[in-house]
Amino acid sequence: MYLKKALWSEGFTAKPAAESSPDDKSASATSSTVGELVNSLNRQRLYREITFSLRTGLRDASAEFSFLRVRGLRSLLKSLRSIAESDSTIQLFCQIQSLPELQVVPVLFQQSLKESEDDPVVNLDHIFGVEPLKIASPSTDAEVALALRVLEGCCLLHRESTALAHRHKAIPVLMNILSIRGVLEQGACLDALISVMLDSSANQTDFDVCNGIEEVALLIRDKQIDENLRLKCGEFLLVLIGHVNGRGRPPLATIHEDIRRLLGEKSASLIWAASQFGSTLDPEQRLTALHIQARRVLESLDLY
């Protein structure tokens, strides 16, 4: 989805004050009315485009075959990137997410992030009845990673999506992905965990109950796994500590003690100090600083 300015609206621009004559009040009022009409029509157009894009993506993301779901997830991810470019489209997206049939998060957990059943219940109704048996192909690694990116985007753009994720037991599902999936999904999972837990006490509590810090600590201490994943774990801890730092109340009230116990005093102190970085830096500088500090955390662990 590419949200471009409508061609028909380009001709309707208000005159600068210096160019307007004092006797042209009626023309100015008319121009103002036309401008308001153009803005209203443009908002309606954006609403239709976002709605159509989400509806199309959700239709494919709910399909029975993985290749169709992947296509739908890619479409949704592209739409979210376009929506994030302006405050007006973000507001429209939040408004649209109040419609149950266009909510993205439930579809993710019902389809791509759905946990497979080890012992499916055998049902012979499709043999003796007229309803055909519906068989959904399992989620591929690429599909799960895409779904996690879409989940991350939804939670960052729409705060209530974290509540929707909680209703679908997002934290247990994500922790399961983190423990059994490959590097591609694990990296996306760490980013999704941060977005799901932002300003969500319920999800933070679930993370604490699932011993999330211990799971991340096991990954970052494992020198046999991919180094980029270990760096991602370091970034996760830095962002999480920076987010909850100074609150001193549940949930995650004991996160400093947990990290000290799991990673050692030196690494814990480094993480705490490094998590204070960049409050006055621009986004690109903060991202660079985050990478550097995560590397230092990893080096402090590798010394022992």
mmCIF file of C-alpha atoms in Angstrom:
data_model
loop_
_atom_site.group_PDB
_atom_site.id
_atom_site.type_symbol
_atom_site.label_atom_id
_atom_site.label_comp_id
_atom_site.label_asym_id
_atom_site.label_seq_id
_atom_site.Cartn_x
_atom_site.Cartn_y
_atom_site.Cartn_z
ATOM 1 C CA MET A 1 0.000 0.000 0.000
ATOM 2 C CA TYR A 2 1.377 3.375 -1.006
ATOM 3 C CA LEU A 3 -0.470 6.334 0.501
ATOM 4 C CA LYS A 4 0.067 9.103 -2.028
ATOM 5 C CA LYS A 5 -1.518 12.520 -2.125
ATOM 6 C CA ALA A 6 -4.568 12.648 -4.372
ATOM 7 C CA LEU A 7 -3.868 14.404 -7.684
ATOM 8 C CA TRP A 8 -7.184 16.238 -7.592
ATOM 9 C CA SER A 9 -6.251 17.935 -4.288
ATOM 10 C CA GLU A 10 -3.063 19.577 -5.543
ATOM 11 C CA GLY A 11 -4.852 22.562 -7.058
ATOM 12 C CA PHE A 12 -6.615 23.454 -3.833
ATOM 13 C CA THR A 13 -3.991 25.357 -1.871
ATOM 14 C CA ALA A 14 -4.648 28.347 0.304
ATOM 15 C CA LYS A 15 -3.114 31.659 -0.743
ATOM 16 C CA PRO A 16 -0.440 33.154 1.490
ATOM 17 C CA ALA A 17 -1.596 36.079 3.602
ATOM 18 C CA ALA A 18 0.702 38.488 1.736
ATOM 19 C CA GLU A 19 -1.001 37.698 -1.579
ATOM 20 C CA SER A 20 -4.570 38.113 -0.313
ATOM 21 C CA SER A 21 -6.214 41.485 -0.792
ATOM 22 C CA PRO A 22 -8.142 43.064 2.114
ATOM 23 C CA ASP A 23 -11.327 43.208 0.028
ATOM 24 C CA ASP A 24 -11.266 39.528 -0.804
ATOM 25 C CA LYS A 25 -12.865 38.207 2.401
ATOM 26 C CA SER A 26 -15.623 36.287 0.657
ATOM 27 C CA ALA A 27 -13.135 34.594 -1.653
ATOM 28 C CA SER A 28 -10.982 33.726 1.346
ATOM 29 C CA ALA A 29 -13.965 32.199 3.150
ATOM 30 C CA THR A 30 -14.838 30.189 0.060
ATOM 31 C CA SER A 31 -11.251 29.003 -0.243
ATOM 32 C CA SER A 32 -11.274 27.957 3.410
ATOM 33 C CA THR A 33 -14.482 25.991 2.909
ATOM 34 C CA VAL A 34 -13.062 24.285 -0.155
ATOM 35 C CA GLY A 35 -9.899 23.463 1.781
ATOM 36 C CA GLU A 36 -11.909 21.844 4.561
ATOM 37 C CA LEU A 37 -13.841 19.832 1.987
ATOM 38 C CA VAL A 38 -10.611 18.697 0.341
ATOM 39 C CA ASN A 39 -9.175 17.627 3.703
ATOM 40 C CA SER A 40 -12.340 15.705 4.508
ATOM 41 C CA LEU A 41 -12.320 13.939 1.146
ATOM 42 C CA ASN A 42 -8.641 13.149 1.510
ATOM 43 C CA ARG A 43 -9.233 11.641 4.952
ATOM 44 C CA GLN A 44 -12.057 9.514 3.579
ATOM 45 C CA ARG A 45 -9.801 8.352 0.752
ATOM 46 C CA LEU A 46 -7.063 7.344 3.177
ATOM 47 C CA TYR A 47 -9.611 5.531 5.334
ATOM 48 C CA ARG A 48 -10.820 3.544 2.318
ATOM 49 C CA GLU A 49 -7.274 2.711 1.202
ATOM 50 C CA ILE A 50 -6.187 1.540 4.658
ATOM 51 C CA THR A 51 -9.381 -0.463 5.105
ATOM 52 C CA PHE A 52 -9.027 -2.112 1.707
ATOM 53 C CA SER A 53 -5.357 -2.893 2.304
ATOM 54 C CA LEU A 54 -6.033 -4.462 5.711
ATOM 55 C CA ARG A 55 -9.018 -6.422 4.462
ATOM 56 C CA THR A 56 -7.011 -7.834 1.551
ATOM 57 C CA GLY A 57 -4.034 -8.725 3.729
ATOM 58 C CA LEU A 58 -6.180 -10.324 6.428
ATOM 59 C CA ARG A 59 -8.018 -12.419 3.858
ATOM 60 C CA ASP A 60 -4.762 -13.998 2.690
ATOM 61 C CA ALA A 61 -3.338 -14.180 6.224
ATOM 62 C CA SER A 62 -6.347 -16.322 7.200
ATOM 63 C CA ALA A 63 -5.888 -18.789 4.339
ATOM 64 C CA GLU A 64 -5.308 -22.510 4.812
ATOM 65 C CA PHE A 65 -2.081 -22.588 2.812
ATOM 66 C CA SER A 66 1.167 -21.166 4.097
ATOM 67 C CA PHE A 67 2.203 -19.480 0.841
ATOM 68 C CA LEU A 68 -1.041 -17.480 0.848
ATOM 69 C CA ARG A 69 -0.593 -16.512 4.485
ATOM 70 C CA VAL A 70 2.951 -15.350 3.733
ATOM 71 C CA ARG A 71 1.618 -13.173 0.926
ATOM 72 C CA GLY A 72 -0.965 -11.684 3.256
ATOM 73 C CA LEU A 73 1.590 -11.024 5.993
ATOM 74 C CA ARG A 74 3.910 -9.280 3.547
ATOM 75 C CA SER A 75 1.022 -7.109 2.417
ATOM 76 C CA LEU A 76 0.133 -6.248 6.016
ATOM 77 C CA LEU A 77 3.742 -5.426 6.850
ATOM 78 C CA LYS A 78 4.016 -3.137 3.830
ATOM 79 C CA SER A 79 0.774 -1.439 4.868
ATOM 80 C CA LEU A 80 2.016 -0.875 8.415
ATOM 81 C CA ARG A 81 5.193 0.729 7.106
ATOM 82 C CA SER A 82 3.158 3.125 4.970
ATOM 83 C CA ILE A 83 0.783 3.869 7.845
ATOM 84 C CA ALA A 84 3.688 4.697 10.174
ATOM 85 C CA GLU A 85 4.831 7.555 7.932
ATOM 86 C CA SER A 86 2.325 10.108 9.267
ATOM 87 C CA ASP A 87 0.316 10.785 12.407
ATOM 88 C CA SER A 88 -2.931 11.095 10.462
ATOM 89 C CA THR A 89 -2.688 7.594 9.009
ATOM 90 C CA ILE A 90 -1.699 6.189 12.406
ATOM 91 C CA GLN A 91 -4.846 7.722 13.898
ATOM 92 C CA LEU A 92 -6.939 6.196 11.131
ATOM 93 C CA PHE A 93 -5.322 2.808 11.707
ATOM 94 C CA CYS A 94 -6.119 2.989 15.421
ATOM 95 C CA GLN A 95 -9.693 3.912 14.574
ATOM 96 C CA ILE A 96 -10.002 1.007 12.142
ATOM 97 C CA GLN A 97 -8.593 -1.447 14.692
ATOM 98 C CA SER A 98 -11.719 -0.894 16.789
ATOM 99 C CA LEU A 99 -13.604 -2.900 14.139
ATOM 100 C CA PRO A 100 -13.397 -6.617 15.059
ATOM 101 C CA GLU A 101 -13.381 -7.802 11.441
ATOM 102 C CA LEU A 102 -10.296 -5.688 10.670
ATOM 103 C CA GLN A 103 -8.257 -6.392 13.796
ATOM 104 C CA VAL A 104 -4.866 -7.799 12.843
ATOM 105 C CA VAL A 105 -3.575 -9.296 16.105
ATOM 106 C CA PRO A 106 -6.283 -11.978 16.575
ATOM 107 C CA VAL A 107 -5.686 -13.308 13.055
ATOM 108 C CA LEU A 108 -1.963 -13.661 13.747
ATOM 109 C CA PHE A 109 -2.526 -15.858 16.790
ATOM 110 C CA GLN A 110 -5.321 -17.839 15.173
ATOM 111 C CA GLN A 111 -3.259 -18.651 12.090
ATOM 112 C CA SER A 112 0.493 -18.109 11.730
ATOM 113 C CA LEU A 113 1.353 -18.065 15.452
ATOM 114 C CA LYS A 114 -1.040 -20.837 16.388
ATOM 115 C CA GLU A 115 0.672 -23.557 18.382
ATOM 116 C CA SER A 116 0.477 -26.954 16.695
ATOM 117 C CA GLU A 117 -1.405 -29.697 18.486
ATOM 118 C CA ASP A 118 0.685 -32.716 19.382
ATOM 119 C CA ASP A 119 -2.302 -35.066 19.614
ATOM 120 C CA PRO A 120 -5.062 -33.819 17.325
ATOM 121 C CA VAL A 121 -8.539 -35.094 18.048
ATOM 122 C CA VAL A 122 -9.648 -37.588 15.423
ATOM 123 C CA ASN A 123 -12.995 -36.634 13.942
ATOM 124 C CA LEU A 124 -14.729 -38.718 11.266
ATOM 125 C CA ASP A 125 -17.620 -36.324 10.655
ATOM 126 C CA HIS A 126 -16.112 -35.304 7.315
ATOM 127 C CA ILE A 127 -16.400 -38.918 6.137
ATOM 128 C CA PHE A 128 -20.033 -39.468 7.050
ATOM 129 C CA GLY A 129 -21.192 -35.895 6.548
ATOM 130 C CA VAL A 130 -21.185 -33.379 3.738
ATOM 131 C CA GLU A 131 -18.634 -30.976 5.193
ATOM 132 C CA PRO A 132 -15.145 -31.427 3.684
ATOM 133 C CA LEU A 133 -12.171 -31.746 5.991
ATOM 134 C CA LYS A 134 -10.215 -28.515 6.249
ATOM 135 C CA ILE A 135 -6.481 -29.065 6.432
ATOM 136 C CA ALA A 136 -4.259 -26.074 7.147
ATOM 137 C CA SER A 137 -0.601 -26.314 6.242
ATOM 138 C CA PRO A 138 1.806 -25.710 9.146
ATOM 139 C CA SER A 139 3.511 -22.362 9.518
ATOM 140 C CA THR A 140 6.932 -22.107 7.924
ATOM 141 C CA ASP A 141 9.887 -20.339 9.521
ATOM 142 C CA ALA A 142 9.502 -17.358 7.191
ATOM 143 C CA GLU A 143 5.792 -17.137 7.958
ATOM 144 C CA VAL A 144 6.336 -17.091 11.719
ATOM 145 C CA ALA A 145 9.039 -14.424 11.394
ATOM 146 C CA LEU A 146 6.757 -12.251 9.238
ATOM 147 C CA ALA A 147 3.867 -12.681 11.662
ATOM 148 C CA LEU A 148 6.100 -11.555 14.523
ATOM 149 C CA ARG A 149 7.119 -8.442 12.579
ATOM 150 C CA VAL A 150 3.471 -7.633 11.891
ATOM 151 C CA LEU A 151 2.665 -8.139 15.578
ATOM 152 C CA GLU A 152 5.509 -5.807 16.516
ATOM 153 C CA GLY A 153 4.255 -3.116 14.149
ATOM 154 C CA CYS A 154 0.665 -3.351 15.356
ATOM 155 C CA CYS A 155 1.643 -3.027 19.015
ATOM 156 C CA LEU A 156 3.912 -0.052 18.328
ATOM 157 C CA LEU A 157 1.265 1.806 16.310
ATOM 158 C CA HIS A 158 -1.824 0.802 18.278
ATOM 159 C CA ARG A 159 -1.525 0.606 22.046
ATOM 160 C CA GLU A 160 -4.697 -1.464 22.480
ATOM 161 C CA SER A 161 -3.149 -4.214 20.346
ATOM 162 C CA THR A 162 -1.072 -5.205 23.380
ATOM 163 C CA ALA A 163 -4.322 -5.917 25.228
ATOM 164 C CA LEU A 164 -5.554 -7.992 22.291
ATOM 165 C CA ALA A 165 -2.277 -9.887 22.340
ATOM 166 C CA HIS A 166 -2.702 -10.575 26.056
ATOM 167 C CA ARG A 167 -6.135 -12.091 25.431
ATOM 168 C CA HIS A 168 -4.517 -14.549 23.039
ATOM 169 C CA LYS A 169 -1.796 -15.458 25.582
ATOM 170 C CA ALA A 170 0.888 -13.732 23.565
ATOM 171 C CA ILE A 171 3.739 -14.057 26.056
ATOM 172 C CA PRO A 172 3.510 -17.867 26.484
ATOM 173 C CA VAL A 173 3.258 -18.238 22.703
ATOM 174 C CA LEU A 174 6.273 -16.002 22.092
ATOM 175 C CA MET A 175 8.331 -17.680 24.803
ATOM 176 C CA ASN A 176 7.616 -21.032 23.169
ATOM 177 C CA ILE A 177 8.821 -19.658 19.831
ATOM 178 C CA LEU A 178 11.944 -18.290 21.514
ATOM 179 C CA SER A 179 12.792 -21.685 22.988
ATOM 180 C CA ILE A 180 12.126 -24.030 20.043
ATOM 181 C CA ARG A 181 12.372 -22.051 16.799
ATOM 182 C CA GLY A 182 15.356 -21.063 14.675
ATOM 183 C CA VAL A 183 17.515 -17.945 14.680
ATOM 184 C CA LEU A 184 15.302 -16.054 12.211
ATOM 185 C CA GLU A 185 12.192 -16.427 14.352
ATOM 186 C CA GLN A 186 14.046 -15.935 17.641
ATOM 187 C CA GLY A 187 15.406 -12.550 16.553
ATOM 188 C CA ALA A 188 11.975 -11.372 15.436
ATOM 189 C CA CYS A 189 10.491 -12.804 18.628
ATOM 190 C CA LEU A 190 12.734 -10.671 20.857
ATOM 191 C CA ASP A 191 11.632 -7.517 19.032
ATOM 192 C CA ALA A 192 7.990 -8.566 19.277
ATOM 193 C CA LEU A 193 8.337 -9.242 23.005
ATOM 194 C CA ILE A 194 9.523 -5.687 23.625
ATOM 195 C CA SER A 195 6.634 -4.156 21.674
ATOM 196 C CA VAL A 196 4.062 -6.401 23.368
ATOM 197 C CA MET A 197 5.325 -5.556 26.866
ATOM 198 C CA LEU A 198 5.588 -1.773 26.404
ATOM 199 C CA ASP A 199 3.256 -0.121 28.932
ATOM 200 C CA SER A 200 1.413 -3.412 29.430
ATOM 201 C CA SER A 201 1.505 -4.599 33.028
ATOM 202 C CA ALA A 202 -0.473 -7.718 32.136
ATOM 203 C CA ASN A 203 2.047 -8.849 29.526
ATOM 204 C CA GLN A 204 4.978 -7.953 31.775
ATOM 205 C CA THR A 205 3.451 -10.099 34.506
ATOM 206 C CA ASP A 206 3.092 -12.998 32.070
ATOM 207 C CA PHE A 207 6.727 -12.552 31.056
ATOM 208 C CA ASP A 208 7.760 -12.741 34.697
ATOM 209 C CA VAL A 209 5.616 -15.844 35.277
ATOM 210 C CA CYS A 210 7.168 -17.533 32.223
ATOM 211 C CA ASN A 211 10.671 -16.837 33.595
ATOM 212 C CA GLY A 212 11.403 -14.786 30.510
ATOM 213 C CA ILE A 213 14.592 -13.232 31.858
ATOM 214 C CA GLU A 214 16.027 -16.691 32.508
ATOM 215 C CA GLU A 215 15.226 -17.809 28.956
ATOM 216 C CA VAL A 216 16.951 -14.759 27.468
ATOM 217 C CA ALA A 217 19.906 -15.186 29.834
ATOM 218 C CA LEU A 218 20.342 -18.796 28.701
ATOM 219 C CA LEU A 219 20.522 -17.654 25.084
ATOM 220 C CA ILE A 220 22.963 -14.817 25.643
ATOM 221 C CA ARG A 221 25.291 -17.046 27.682
ATOM 222 C CA ASP A 222 25.311 -19.822 25.084
ATOM 223 C CA LYS A 223 28.463 -19.332 23.012
ATOM 224 C CA GLN A 224 27.409 -22.062 20.573
ATOM 225 C CA ILE A 225 24.480 -20.151 19.085
ATOM 226 C CA ASP A 226 24.570 -17.449 16.431
ATOM 227 C CA GLU A 227 26.405 -14.329 17.608
ATOM 228 C CA ASN A 228 23.829 -12.000 16.065
ATOM 229 C CA LEU A 229 21.145 -13.655 18.164
ATOM 230 C CA ARG A 230 23.246 -13.153 21.288
ATOM 231 C CA LEU A 231 23.630 -9.482 20.361
ATOM 232 C CA LYS A 232 19.878 -9.264 19.897
ATOM 233 C CA CYS A 233 19.453 -10.700 23.403
ATOM 234 C CA GLY A 234 21.790 -8.008 24.729
ATOM 235 C CA GLU A 235 19.767 -5.306 22.997
ATOM 236 C CA PHE A 236 16.586 -6.817 24.404
ATOM 237 C CA LEU A 237 17.906 -6.646 27.969
ATOM 238 C CA LEU A 238 19.135 -3.076 27.506
ATOM 239 C CA VAL A 239 15.806 -1.846 26.145
ATOM 240 C CA LEU A 240 13.796 -3.748 28.749
ATOM 241 C CA ILE A 241 15.909 -2.484 31.649
ATOM 242 C CA GLY A 242 15.721 1.057 30.292
ATOM 243 C CA HIS A 243 11.942 0.806 30.068
ATOM 244 C CA VAL A 244 11.288 -0.519 33.578
ATOM 245 C CA ASN A 245 14.195 1.250 35.297
ATOM 246 C CA GLY A 246 13.234 3.378 38.267
ATOM 247 C CA ARG A 247 9.760 1.946 38.664
ATOM 248 C CA GLY A 248 10.663 -0.395 41.496
ATOM 249 C CA ARG A 249 7.249 -1.994 41.567
ATOM 250 C CA PRO A 250 5.680 -5.118 40.115
ATOM 251 C CA PRO A 251 5.750 -6.423 37.497
ATOM 252 C CA LEU A 252 9.465 -6.976 36.820
ATOM 253 C CA ALA A 253 10.336 -5.256 40.100
ATOM 254 C CA THR A 254 13.192 -7.712 40.718
ATOM 255 C CA ILE A 255 14.634 -7.623 37.221
ATOM 256 C CA HIS A 256 17.952 -6.119 38.386
ATOM 257 C CA GLU A 257 18.449 -8.860 40.960
ATOM 258 C CA ASP A 258 17.503 -11.521 38.424
ATOM 259 C CA ILE A 259 20.049 -10.296 35.883
ATOM 260 C CA ARG A 260 22.736 -10.035 38.561
ATOM 261 C CA ARG A 261 22.020 -13.617 39.611
ATOM 262 C CA LEU A 262 21.954 -14.973 36.056
ATOM 263 C CA LEU A 263 24.731 -12.987 34.368
ATOM 264 C CA GLY A 264 26.982 -11.916 37.209
ATOM 265 C CA GLU A 265 27.666 -8.641 38.968
ATOM 266 C CA LYS A 266 29.893 -7.113 36.287
ATOM 267 C CA SER A 267 27.563 -7.777 33.356
ATOM 268 C CA ALA A 268 24.524 -6.709 35.366
ATOM 269 C CA SER A 269 26.185 -3.418 36.320
ATOM 270 C CA LEU A 270 27.179 -2.809 32.715
ATOM 271 C CA ILE A 271 23.631 -3.479 31.499
ATOM 272 C CA TRP A 272 22.178 -1.153 34.118
ATOM 273 C CA ALA A 273 24.615 1.659 33.269
ATOM 274 C CA ALA A 274 24.300 1.185 29.506
ATOM 275 C CA SER A 275 20.505 1.183 29.660
ATOM 276 C CA GLN A 276 20.645 4.872 30.587
ATOM 277 C CA PHE A 277 22.043 5.806 27.179
ATOM 278 C CA GLY A 278 20.654 8.051 24.550
ATOM 279 C CA SER A 279 17.701 9.893 26.014
ATOM 280 C CA THR A 280 18.849 13.036 24.168
ATOM 281 C CA LEU A 281 20.024 11.280 21.008
ATOM 282 C CA ASP A 282 18.106 11.053 17.754
ATOM 283 C CA PRO A 283 16.722 7.625 16.733
ATOM 284 C CA GLU A 284 19.659 6.684 14.492
ATOM 285 C CA GLN A 285 22.217 7.609 17.144
ATOM 286 C CA ARG A 286 20.282 5.696 19.784
ATOM 287 C CA LEU A 287 20.207 2.608 17.560
ATOM 288 C CA THR A 288 23.960 2.825 16.991
ATOM 289 C CA ALA A 289 24.560 3.276 20.716
ATOM 290 C CA LEU A 290 22.333 0.281 21.429
ATOM 291 C CA HIS A 291 24.403 -1.937 19.111
ATOM 292 C CA ILE A 292 27.658 -0.772 20.716
ATOM 293 C CA GLN A 293 26.421 -1.335 24.264
ATOM 294 C CA ALA A 294 25.053 -4.783 23.386
ATOM 295 C CA ARG A 295 28.476 -5.711 22.009
ATOM 296 C CA ARG A 296 30.103 -4.607 25.272
ATOM 297 C CA VAL A 297 27.655 -6.698 27.286
ATOM 298 C CA LEU A 298 28.537 -9.710 25.159
ATOM 299 C CA GLU A 299 32.263 -9.096 25.624
ATOM 300 C CA SER A 300 31.836 -8.867 29.390
ATOM 301 C CA LEU A 301 30.139 -12.276 29.393
ATOM 302 C CA ASP A 302 32.770 -13.881 27.163
ATOM 303 C CA LEU A 303 35.531 -12.956 29.608
ATOM 304 C CA TYR A 304 34.316 -15.633 32.009
#
